[in-house]
Amino acid sequence: MGRSHRGRFAVLALALTPALAACGSGGDGAATAPSGRAPAEEAAAKSRERVQAYLDALTARDADAGRSQLCAPMHASFDAAATGPNGDFADHFTVPDATITDVRSGPNGQEVSASVTVAAGSRKATRSLLFTVTRNGADWCISGEVPGDRTAEPPADTSEPPPPARPSPISSQ
């Protein structure tokens, strides 16, 4: 290598050193600390946290705390329905149990399934709910809530035999 090439290489190496140092993990000058989790793992954890906070608010009957877990576009519909006759925070309902059953990635964000037991007087029913949680800037919020599948629902009367199994949709021929 000639003398002029060595000089250019040295200048290039010196110019790249600060840029390469900034890419390393650690160091006192890091602008944002990495969470130490993969993006998918972090999304699942944040989604679980948001839905758990909503379920805790539901159990505590704290509509304001529940509302704070929702994305801003959902606030108006929440305000209109949450404490209504069939709303999540209706006065005549209590929620003795609410549990997250699954967290997975979905087409519109993270999907968090939950089993919620609702009581009205002496009657209880367990229902499943599916929450969609999305990232909103640097934060996460619940962007949707729909009834989940009905597998969380206990049978109405266990003294009767179970209904016959449905035929398979796949032909055996």
Short mmCIF file of C-alpha atoms in Angstrom, two decimals:
data_model
loop_
_atom_site.label_atom_id
_atom_site.label_comp_id
_atom_site.label_asym_id
_atom_site.label_seq_id
_atom_site.Cartn_x
_atom_site.Cartn_y
_atom_site.Cartn_z
CA MET A 1 0.00 0.00 0.00
CA GLY A 2 1.40 3.37 -0.95
CA ARG A 3 1.90 6.25 1.42
CA SER A 4 -1.07 8.26 0.03
CA HIS A 5 -3.41 5.28 0.39
CA ARG A 6 -2.35 4.77 4.02
CA GLY A 7 -3.08 8.40 4.77
CA ARG A 8 -6.55 8.19 3.21
CA PHE A 9 -7.25 4.96 5.09
CA ALA A 10 -6.19 6.57 8.40
CA VAL A 11 -8.43 9.60 7.79
CA LEU A 12 -11.38 7.32 6.88
CA ALA A 13 -10.81 5.18 9.97
CA LEU A 14 -10.71 8.25 12.21
CA ALA A 15 -13.88 9.61 10.61
CA LEU A 16 -15.78 6.35 11.12
CA THR A 17 -14.68 5.70 14.70
CA PRO A 18 -17.24 8.04 16.40
CA ALA A 19 -20.05 6.75 14.17
CA LEU A 20 -19.21 3.13 14.91
CA ALA A 21 -18.85 3.82 18.63
CA ALA A 22 -22.37 5.29 18.71
CA CYS A 23 -23.75 2.02 17.29
CA GLY A 24 -22.48 -0.09 20.17
CA SER A 25 -24.65 -1.18 23.04
CA GLY A 26 -23.93 0.57 26.26
CA GLY A 27 -21.83 3.63 26.78
CA ASP A 28 -22.78 6.63 28.83
CA GLY A 29 -23.81 8.78 25.88
CA ALA A 30 -26.60 6.54 24.60
CA ALA A 31 -29.71 8.60 23.80
CA THR A 32 -32.15 5.76 24.42
CA ALA A 33 -31.49 2.65 26.39
CA PRO A 34 -32.55 -0.56 24.67
CA SER A 35 -35.16 -2.56 26.55
CA GLY A 36 -33.15 -5.74 26.20
CA ARG A 37 -36.14 -7.43 24.57
CA ALA A 38 -36.85 -8.25 20.95
CA PRO A 39 -39.50 -5.96 19.37
CA ALA A 40 -42.10 -8.75 19.26
CA GLU A 41 -41.46 -9.65 22.90
CA GLU A 42 -41.72 -6.00 23.92
CA ALA A 43 -44.97 -5.57 21.96
CA ALA A 44 -46.48 -8.59 23.70
CA ALA A 45 -45.39 -7.36 27.12
CA LYS A 46 -46.71 -3.82 26.58
CA SER A 47 -50.00 -5.17 25.23
CA ARG A 48 -50.39 -7.48 28.20
CA GLU A 49 -49.71 -4.53 30.56
CA ARG A 50 -52.38 -2.35 28.93
CA VAL A 51 -55.05 -5.02 28.95
CA GLN A 52 -54.19 -6.06 32.52
CA ALA A 53 -54.57 -2.43 33.61
CA TYR A 54 -57.98 -2.32 31.88
CA LEU A 55 -59.06 -5.58 33.53
CA ASP A 56 -57.88 -4.28 36.92
CA ALA A 57 -59.93 -1.12 36.36
CA LEU A 58 -62.92 -3.26 35.38
CA THR A 59 -62.61 -5.34 38.55
CA ALA A 60 -62.21 -2.18 40.66
CA ARG A 61 -65.16 -0.52 38.84
CA ASP A 62 -62.93 2.48 37.96
CA ALA A 63 -64.17 3.74 34.58
CA ASP A 64 -61.61 6.58 34.45
CA ALA A 65 -58.72 4.14 34.87
CA GLY A 66 -60.24 1.91 32.19
CA ARG A 67 -60.69 4.84 29.81
CA SER A 68 -57.05 5.83 30.23
CA GLN A 69 -55.95 2.50 28.68
CA LEU A 70 -57.84 3.21 25.44
CA CYS A 71 -56.61 5.00 22.33
CA ALA A 72 -58.05 8.51 21.95
CA PRO A 73 -60.42 7.62 19.06
CA MET A 74 -62.21 5.17 21.38
CA HIS A 75 -62.86 7.69 24.16
CA ALA A 76 -66.16 9.08 22.80
CA SER A 77 -67.76 5.65 22.32
CA PHE A 78 -66.43 4.53 25.70
CA ASP A 79 -67.92 7.61 27.38
CA ALA A 80 -71.27 6.93 25.71
CA ALA A 81 -71.47 3.23 26.50
CA ALA A 82 -69.18 2.24 29.39
CA THR A 83 -71.61 2.93 32.22
CA GLY A 84 -74.78 2.29 30.18
CA PRO A 85 -77.04 -0.73 30.81
CA ASN A 86 -74.75 -3.15 28.96
CA GLY A 87 -71.46 -1.29 29.29
CA ASP A 88 -68.30 -2.75 30.77
CA PHE A 89 -68.65 -0.50 33.83
CA ALA A 90 -72.46 -0.68 34.29
CA ASP A 91 -73.51 -0.23 37.91
CA HIS A 92 -75.38 -3.52 38.20
CA PHE A 93 -72.41 -5.66 37.07
CA THR A 94 -69.48 -6.80 39.15
CA VAL A 95 -66.39 -8.53 37.83
CA PRO A 96 -65.12 -11.08 40.34
CA ASP A 97 -62.53 -12.51 37.94
CA ALA A 98 -60.73 -11.31 34.81
CA THR A 99 -57.73 -13.15 33.38
CA ILE A 100 -55.56 -12.77 30.30
CA THR A 101 -55.51 -16.07 28.44
CA ASP A 102 -53.39 -15.35 25.35
CA VAL A 103 -51.28 -12.69 23.65
CA ARG A 104 -50.43 -12.92 19.96
CA SER A 105 -49.64 -10.76 16.98
CA GLY A 106 -52.62 -9.95 14.77
CA PRO A 107 -53.33 -8.07 11.55
CA ASN A 108 -54.12 -4.78 13.33
CA GLY A 109 -51.71 -5.00 16.26
CA GLN A 110 -51.30 -7.24 19.26
CA GLU A 111 -54.34 -9.36 20.11
CA VAL A 112 -54.92 -10.07 23.79
CA SER A 113 -57.56 -12.62 24.76
CA ALA A 114 -59.14 -12.47 28.18
CA SER A 115 -61.68 -14.45 30.16
CA VAL A 116 -63.99 -12.23 32.21
CA THR A 117 -66.50 -13.42 34.78
CA VAL A 118 -69.38 -10.98 35.17
CA ALA A 119 -71.91 -11.17 37.97
CA ALA A 120 -75.31 -9.51 38.26
CA GLY A 121 -76.81 -10.36 41.62
CA SER A 122 -76.43 -14.12 42.13
CA ARG A 123 -76.03 -14.89 38.40
CA LYS A 124 -72.57 -15.27 36.91
CA ALA A 125 -71.37 -15.71 33.35
CA THR A 126 -67.90 -16.07 31.95
CA ARG A 127 -67.20 -14.49 28.59
CA SER A 128 -64.12 -14.13 26.49
CA LEU A 129 -63.03 -10.80 25.07
CA LEU A 130 -60.47 -10.02 22.41
CA PHE A 131 -58.59 -6.74 22.79
CA THR A 132 -56.50 -5.19 20.04
CA VAL A 133 -53.56 -3.17 21.31
CA THR A 134 -51.58 -0.86 19.02
CA ARG A 135 -48.60 1.38 19.31
CA ASN A 136 -49.41 5.07 19.37
CA GLY A 137 -46.14 6.95 19.02
CA ALA A 138 -43.97 5.89 21.94
CA ASP A 139 -46.88 4.46 23.91
CA TRP A 140 -49.37 1.59 23.58
CA CYS A 141 -53.15 1.71 23.87
CA ILE A 142 -56.21 -0.49 23.43
CA SER A 143 -57.68 0.22 20.00
CA GLY A 144 -60.44 -2.38 19.98
CA GLU A 145 -62.51 -4.74 22.12
CA VAL A 146 -64.83 -7.41 20.71
CA PRO A 147 -66.39 -10.58 22.08
CA GLY A 148 -63.97 -13.47 21.76
CA ASP A 149 -64.80 -17.07 21.03
CA ARG A 150 -67.26 -18.77 23.31
CA THR A 151 -64.85 -21.40 24.64
CA ALA A 152 -64.47 -19.57 27.96
CA GLU A 153 -68.19 -19.95 28.61
CA PRO A 154 -69.03 -22.84 30.95
CA PRO A 155 -71.86 -25.18 29.95
CA ALA A 156 -75.27 -24.07 31.18
CA ASP A 157 -76.14 -27.37 32.87
CA THR A 158 -73.58 -30.08 33.47
CA SER A 159 -76.19 -32.67 34.50
CA GLU A 160 -77.31 -33.13 30.89
CA PRO A 161 -75.23 -35.03 28.33
CA PRO A 162 -73.13 -32.85 26.04
CA PRO A 163 -74.59 -32.01 22.62
CA PRO A 164 -73.53 -34.30 19.75
CA ALA A 165 -70.29 -33.40 18.06
CA ARG A 166 -70.60 -31.48 14.82
CA PRO A 167 -69.51 -33.33 11.69
CA SER A 168 -66.09 -32.42 10.39
CA PRO A 169 -66.15 -29.86 7.57
CA ILE A 170 -63.51 -31.96 5.80
CA SER A 171 -64.92 -34.76 3.72
CA SER A 172 -63.61 -38.23 4.50
CA GLN A 173 -63.67 -39.19 0.83
#
